[in-house]
Each structure stands twice: as C-alpha cells, then as structure tokens.
mmCIF file of C-alpha atoms and ligand atoms in Angstrom:
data_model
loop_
_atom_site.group_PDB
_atom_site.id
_atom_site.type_symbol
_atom_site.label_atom_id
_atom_site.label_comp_id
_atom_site.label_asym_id
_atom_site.label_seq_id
_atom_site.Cartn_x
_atom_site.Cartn_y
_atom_site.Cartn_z
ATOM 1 C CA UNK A 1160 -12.112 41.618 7.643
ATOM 2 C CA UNK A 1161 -10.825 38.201 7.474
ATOM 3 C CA UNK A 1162 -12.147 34.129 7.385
ATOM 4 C CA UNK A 1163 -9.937 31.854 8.069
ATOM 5 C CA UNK A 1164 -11.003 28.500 7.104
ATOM 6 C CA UNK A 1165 -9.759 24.985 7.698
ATOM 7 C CA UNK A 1166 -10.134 22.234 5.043
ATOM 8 C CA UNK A 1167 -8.884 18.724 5.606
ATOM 9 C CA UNK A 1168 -10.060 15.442 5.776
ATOM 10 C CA UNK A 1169 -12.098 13.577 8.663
ATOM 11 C CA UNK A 1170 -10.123 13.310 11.661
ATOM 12 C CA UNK A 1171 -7.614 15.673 10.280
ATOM 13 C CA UNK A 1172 -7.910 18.338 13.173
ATOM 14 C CA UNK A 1173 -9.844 21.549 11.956
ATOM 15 C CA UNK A 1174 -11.871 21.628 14.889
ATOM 16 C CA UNK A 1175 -9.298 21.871 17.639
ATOM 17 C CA UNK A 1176 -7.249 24.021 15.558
ATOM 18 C CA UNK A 1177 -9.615 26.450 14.627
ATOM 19 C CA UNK A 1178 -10.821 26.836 18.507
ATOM 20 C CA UNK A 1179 -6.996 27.572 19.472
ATOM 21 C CA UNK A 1180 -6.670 30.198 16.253
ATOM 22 C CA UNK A 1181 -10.051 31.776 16.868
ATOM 23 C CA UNK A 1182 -9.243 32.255 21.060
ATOM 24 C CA UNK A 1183 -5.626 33.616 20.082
ATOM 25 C CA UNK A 1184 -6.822 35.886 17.459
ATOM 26 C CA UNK A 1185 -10.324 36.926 19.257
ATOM 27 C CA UNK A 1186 -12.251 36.519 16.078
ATOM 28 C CA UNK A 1187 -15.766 34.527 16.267
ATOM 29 C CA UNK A 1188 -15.157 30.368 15.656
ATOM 30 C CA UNK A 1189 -17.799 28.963 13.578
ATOM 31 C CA UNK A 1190 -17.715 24.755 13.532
ATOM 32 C CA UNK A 1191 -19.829 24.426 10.476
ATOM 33 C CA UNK A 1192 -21.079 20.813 11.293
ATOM 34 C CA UNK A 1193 -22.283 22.409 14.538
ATOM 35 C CA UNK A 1194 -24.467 25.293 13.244
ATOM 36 C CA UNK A 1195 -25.765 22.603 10.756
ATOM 37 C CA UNK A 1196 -26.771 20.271 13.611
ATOM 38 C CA UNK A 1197 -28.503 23.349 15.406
ATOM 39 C CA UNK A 1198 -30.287 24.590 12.639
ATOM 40 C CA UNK A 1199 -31.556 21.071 11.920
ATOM 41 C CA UNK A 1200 -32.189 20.133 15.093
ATOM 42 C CA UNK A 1201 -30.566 17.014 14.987
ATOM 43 C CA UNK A 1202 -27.008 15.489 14.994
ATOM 44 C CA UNK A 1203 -25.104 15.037 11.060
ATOM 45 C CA UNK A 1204 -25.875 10.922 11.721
ATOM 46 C CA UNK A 1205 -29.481 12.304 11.596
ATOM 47 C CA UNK A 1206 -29.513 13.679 8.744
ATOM 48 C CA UNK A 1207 -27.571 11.637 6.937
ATOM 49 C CA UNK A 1208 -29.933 8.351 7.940
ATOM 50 C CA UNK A 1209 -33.302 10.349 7.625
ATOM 51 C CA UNK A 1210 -32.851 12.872 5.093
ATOM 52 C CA UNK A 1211 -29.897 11.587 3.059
ATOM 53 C CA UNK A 1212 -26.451 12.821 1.863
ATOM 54 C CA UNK A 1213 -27.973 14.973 -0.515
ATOM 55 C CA UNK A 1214 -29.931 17.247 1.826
ATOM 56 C CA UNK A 1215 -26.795 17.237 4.091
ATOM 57 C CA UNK A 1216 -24.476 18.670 1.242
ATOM 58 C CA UNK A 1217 -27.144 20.908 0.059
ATOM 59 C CA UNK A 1218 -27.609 22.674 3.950
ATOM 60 C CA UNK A 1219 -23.918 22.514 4.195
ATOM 61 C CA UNK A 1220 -23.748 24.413 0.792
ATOM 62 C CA UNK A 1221 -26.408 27.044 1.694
ATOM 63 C CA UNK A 1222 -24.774 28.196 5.149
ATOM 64 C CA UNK A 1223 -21.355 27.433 4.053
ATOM 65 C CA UNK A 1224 -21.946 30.239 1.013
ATOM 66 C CA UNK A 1225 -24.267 32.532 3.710
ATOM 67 C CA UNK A 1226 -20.679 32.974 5.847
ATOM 68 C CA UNK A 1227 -18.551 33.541 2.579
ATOM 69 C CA UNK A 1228 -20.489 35.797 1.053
ATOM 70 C CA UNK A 1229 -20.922 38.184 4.406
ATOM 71 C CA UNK A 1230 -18.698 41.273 5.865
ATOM 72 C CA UNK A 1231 -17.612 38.995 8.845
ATOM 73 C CA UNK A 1232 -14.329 38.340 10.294
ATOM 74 C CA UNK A 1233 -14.248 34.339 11.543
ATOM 75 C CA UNK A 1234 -12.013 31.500 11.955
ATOM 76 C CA UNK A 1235 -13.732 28.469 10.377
ATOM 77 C CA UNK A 1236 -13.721 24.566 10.692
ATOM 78 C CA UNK A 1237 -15.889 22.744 7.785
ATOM 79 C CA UNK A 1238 -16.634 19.520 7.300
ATOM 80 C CA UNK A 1239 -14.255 16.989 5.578
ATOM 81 C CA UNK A 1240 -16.542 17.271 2.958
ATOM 82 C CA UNK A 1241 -17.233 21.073 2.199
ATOM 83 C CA UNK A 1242 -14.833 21.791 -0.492
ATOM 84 C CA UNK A 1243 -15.361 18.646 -2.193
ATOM 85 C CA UNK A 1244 -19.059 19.624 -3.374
ATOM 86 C CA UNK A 1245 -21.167 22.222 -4.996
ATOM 87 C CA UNK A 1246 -18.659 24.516 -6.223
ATOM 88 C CA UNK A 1247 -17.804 25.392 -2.349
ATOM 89 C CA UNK A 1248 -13.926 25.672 -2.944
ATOM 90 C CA UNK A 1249 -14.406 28.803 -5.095
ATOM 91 C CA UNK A 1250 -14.998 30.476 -1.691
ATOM 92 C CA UNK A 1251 -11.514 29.392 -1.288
ATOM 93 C CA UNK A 1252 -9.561 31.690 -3.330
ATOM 94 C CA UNK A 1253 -11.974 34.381 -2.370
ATOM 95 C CA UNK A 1254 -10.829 37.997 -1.239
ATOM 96 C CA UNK A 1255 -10.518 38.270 2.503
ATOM 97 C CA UNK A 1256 -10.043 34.597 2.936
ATOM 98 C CA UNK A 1257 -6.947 32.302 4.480
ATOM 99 C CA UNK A 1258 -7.753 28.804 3.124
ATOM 100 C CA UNK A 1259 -5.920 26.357 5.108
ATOM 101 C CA UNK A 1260 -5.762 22.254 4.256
ATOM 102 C CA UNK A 1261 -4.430 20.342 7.231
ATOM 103 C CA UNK A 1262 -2.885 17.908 5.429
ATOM 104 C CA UNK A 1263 -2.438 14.443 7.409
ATOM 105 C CA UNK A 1264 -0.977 10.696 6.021
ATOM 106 C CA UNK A 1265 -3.286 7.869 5.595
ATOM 107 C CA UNK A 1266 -1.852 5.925 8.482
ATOM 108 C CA UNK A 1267 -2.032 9.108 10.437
ATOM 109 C CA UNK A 1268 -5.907 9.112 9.730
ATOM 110 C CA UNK A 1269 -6.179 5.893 10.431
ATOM 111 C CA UNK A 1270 -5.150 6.030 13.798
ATOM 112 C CA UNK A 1271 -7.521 8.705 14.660
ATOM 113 C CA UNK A 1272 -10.319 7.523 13.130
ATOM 114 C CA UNK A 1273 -10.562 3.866 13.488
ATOM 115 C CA UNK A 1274 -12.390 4.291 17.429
ATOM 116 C CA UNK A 1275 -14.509 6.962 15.687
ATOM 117 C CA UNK A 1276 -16.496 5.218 13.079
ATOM 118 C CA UNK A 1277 -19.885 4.942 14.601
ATOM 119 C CA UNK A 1278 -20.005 8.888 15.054
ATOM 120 C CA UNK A 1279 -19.305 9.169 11.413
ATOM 121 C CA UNK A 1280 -21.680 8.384 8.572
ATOM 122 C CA UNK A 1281 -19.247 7.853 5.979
ATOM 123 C CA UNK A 1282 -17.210 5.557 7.741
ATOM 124 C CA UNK A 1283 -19.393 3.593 10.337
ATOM 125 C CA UNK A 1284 -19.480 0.359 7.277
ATOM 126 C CA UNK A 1285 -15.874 -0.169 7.603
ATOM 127 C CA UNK A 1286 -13.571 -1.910 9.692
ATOM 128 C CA UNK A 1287 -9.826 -2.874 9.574
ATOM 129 C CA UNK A 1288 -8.656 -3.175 6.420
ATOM 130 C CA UNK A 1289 -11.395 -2.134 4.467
ATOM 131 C CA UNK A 1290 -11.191 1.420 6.485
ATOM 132 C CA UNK A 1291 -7.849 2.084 5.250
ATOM 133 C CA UNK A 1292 -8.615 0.853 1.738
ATOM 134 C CA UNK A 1293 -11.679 3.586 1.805
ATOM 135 C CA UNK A 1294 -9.890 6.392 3.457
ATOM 136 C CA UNK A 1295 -6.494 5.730 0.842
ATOM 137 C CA UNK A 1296 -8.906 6.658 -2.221
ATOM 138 C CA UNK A 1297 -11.509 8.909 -0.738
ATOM 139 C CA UNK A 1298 -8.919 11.390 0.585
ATOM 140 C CA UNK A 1299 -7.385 11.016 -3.251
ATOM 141 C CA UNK A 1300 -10.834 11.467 -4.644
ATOM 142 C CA UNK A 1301 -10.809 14.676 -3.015
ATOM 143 C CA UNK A 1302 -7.233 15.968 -2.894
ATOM 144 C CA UNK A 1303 -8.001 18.155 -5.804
ATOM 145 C CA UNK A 1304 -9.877 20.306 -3.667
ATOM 146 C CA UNK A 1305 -8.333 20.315 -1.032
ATOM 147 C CA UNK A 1306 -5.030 21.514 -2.879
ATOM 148 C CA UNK A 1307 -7.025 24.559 -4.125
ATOM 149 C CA UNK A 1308 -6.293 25.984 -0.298
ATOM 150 C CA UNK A 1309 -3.788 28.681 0.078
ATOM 151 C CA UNK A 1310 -1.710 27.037 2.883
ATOM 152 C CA UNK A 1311 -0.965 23.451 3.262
ATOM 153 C CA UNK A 1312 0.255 22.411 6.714
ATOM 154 C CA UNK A 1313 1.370 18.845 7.030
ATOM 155 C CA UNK A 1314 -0.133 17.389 10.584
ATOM 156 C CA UNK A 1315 1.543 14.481 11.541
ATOM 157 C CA UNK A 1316 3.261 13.895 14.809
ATOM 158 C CA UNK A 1317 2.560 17.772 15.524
ATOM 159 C CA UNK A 1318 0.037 18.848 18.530
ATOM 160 C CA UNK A 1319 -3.098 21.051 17.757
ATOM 161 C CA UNK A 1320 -0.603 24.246 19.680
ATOM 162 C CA UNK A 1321 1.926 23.524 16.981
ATOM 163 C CA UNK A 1322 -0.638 23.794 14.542
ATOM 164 C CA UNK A 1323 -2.216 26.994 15.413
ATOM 165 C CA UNK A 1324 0.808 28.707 16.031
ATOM 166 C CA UNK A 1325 2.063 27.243 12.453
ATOM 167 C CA UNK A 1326 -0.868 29.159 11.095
ATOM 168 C CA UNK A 1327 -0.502 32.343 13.055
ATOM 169 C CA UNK A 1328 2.648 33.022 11.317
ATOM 170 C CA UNK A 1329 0.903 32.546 8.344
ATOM 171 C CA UNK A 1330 -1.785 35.015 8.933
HETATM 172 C C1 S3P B 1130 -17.926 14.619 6.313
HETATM 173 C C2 S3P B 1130 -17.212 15.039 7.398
HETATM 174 C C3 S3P B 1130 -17.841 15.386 8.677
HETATM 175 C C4 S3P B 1130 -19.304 15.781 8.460
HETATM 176 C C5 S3P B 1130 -20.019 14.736 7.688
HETATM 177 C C6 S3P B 1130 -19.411 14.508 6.311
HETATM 178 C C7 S3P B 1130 -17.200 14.291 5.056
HETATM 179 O O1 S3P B 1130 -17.121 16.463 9.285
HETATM 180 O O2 S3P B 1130 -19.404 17.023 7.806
HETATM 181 O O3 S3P B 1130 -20.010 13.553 8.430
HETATM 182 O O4 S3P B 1130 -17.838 14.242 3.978
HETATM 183 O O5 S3P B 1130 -15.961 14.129 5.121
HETATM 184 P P1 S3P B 1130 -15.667 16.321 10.011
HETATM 185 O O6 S3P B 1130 -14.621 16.406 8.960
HETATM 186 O O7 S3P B 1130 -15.641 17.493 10.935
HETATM 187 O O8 S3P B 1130 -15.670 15.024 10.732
#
C-alpha cells in the first residue's frame, strides 16, 4: 500500500502532477477539492461564501483523515490549505505515505495565479500589488507545514512531465 500526497501552495501544481503520477503508476488519483465539491454539492466558492471557511476546513479535515486512515493505495492532490489546519500534517509522516511539497517562488506564484483570482476564495480581494504582498506572507505563514513533507521539489521553470518523473524516482 502506498499514498502519495502533494502539498504546496495555490497554483503550485499538485493537480496536474498528481494526474501524470497516478496514470504512470496506475494507482487511483483522488483531487481532494473535487470529492469535497461532490459531496457538497457545490463548488469550494460555495462553500466558502455560504457556509464559511470554517465548515470548509472542517469537511476538508473529515475526508482528508477518512483517506489517511484507510488500507488504500492513491496518489493525492490537497488543497493549498490541508496541511496548514487541524492537525492534518501528522498524516504526513504517517507509515505508507510519500509526502511531497511542490515548492514554487513567490514571483513564480504570482504569475500563475494573478488571472485566477475570481476562482479562488482566498485570493479574489486582491489585485496587483496587494496579491503579491498576501501571497509573500501567507505562503510563510504556512511554510512550517509544508516543510514537514518528506520530499521537497522546487517547481520553477520545470513542466508538470518533469515533475512527475522527478517524483517517480523518488518513489
Ligand atoms: C485553498 C486552496 C484551494 C482550496 C481552497 C482553499 C487554500 O485548493 O482548497 O480554495 O487554503 O490554499 P488549491 O490549492 O487546489 O487551489
């Protein structure tokens, strides 16, 4: 048995990768924002506007720890925010598990994110300057947990492929 799961920041890749990872290695891909959205029956902007952060991180938490804690084999891509709250990044370290941070620059980010904002709660309020001003202390905020991953992989300038294959050799 084995989970490999991506951590990173917003915009940082762990959805592409972990589709590439999970086809090469034929093990079951689970996009944890995704089977959030389906069991809520609505889309994370949703939530967030209707029910609040609070109920988000609290679902997240509940299926997050559901996949940890059973016998399956699956590559996984959480949300940016996953490790970052209730105790999730003790699944991290856990037996059986890969943790990989995809670990991108600010200005890196930046560039990917700054056409995305309206898609993304957190970030739809900024703009410009104020984005990059967010982005420079929120991923810092949450470096800690991130860093509790096994593998680090630094993104920049590298293609999803390069990625995947990075963490192949890993695995
Ligand atoms: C969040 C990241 C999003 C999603 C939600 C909160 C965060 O996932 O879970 O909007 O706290 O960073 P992606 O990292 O897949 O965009």
């Amino acid at each position: 048995m084995v989970k490999i799961v991506f951590i990173g920041y917003m915009g940082s890749g762990k959805t592409s990768v972990a589709k590439i990872v999970a086809e090469k290695l034929q093990i079951k891909l689970l996009e944890l924002d995704q089977i959030i959205e389906e069991n809520e029956k609505a889309s994370i902007t949703n939530i967030f506007e209707s029910k609040g952060e609070v109920y988000f991180r609290k679902k997240e938490h509940l299926l997050f720890k559901s996949f940890m804690e059973s016998s399956e084999s699956f590559v996984m891509s959480t949300g940016g925010g996953t490790p970052c709250y209730a105790d999730n990044h003790l699944f991290l370290k856990g037996e059986n598990v890969v943790s990989v941070y995809l670990k991108a620059s600010i200005d890196e980010l930046i560039k990917r994110l700054k056409e995305e904002t309206a898609q993304r709660p957190l970030l739809r309020q900024y703009k410009d300057g104020e984005l990059k001003e967010f982005v420079a202390k929120h991923l810092f905020d949450r470096s800690h947990f991130y860093h509790q991953a096994h593998k680090i992989i630094m993104t920049d300038s590298k293609t999803p492929e390069d990625i995947a294959d990075e963490v192949l050799r890993l695995v």
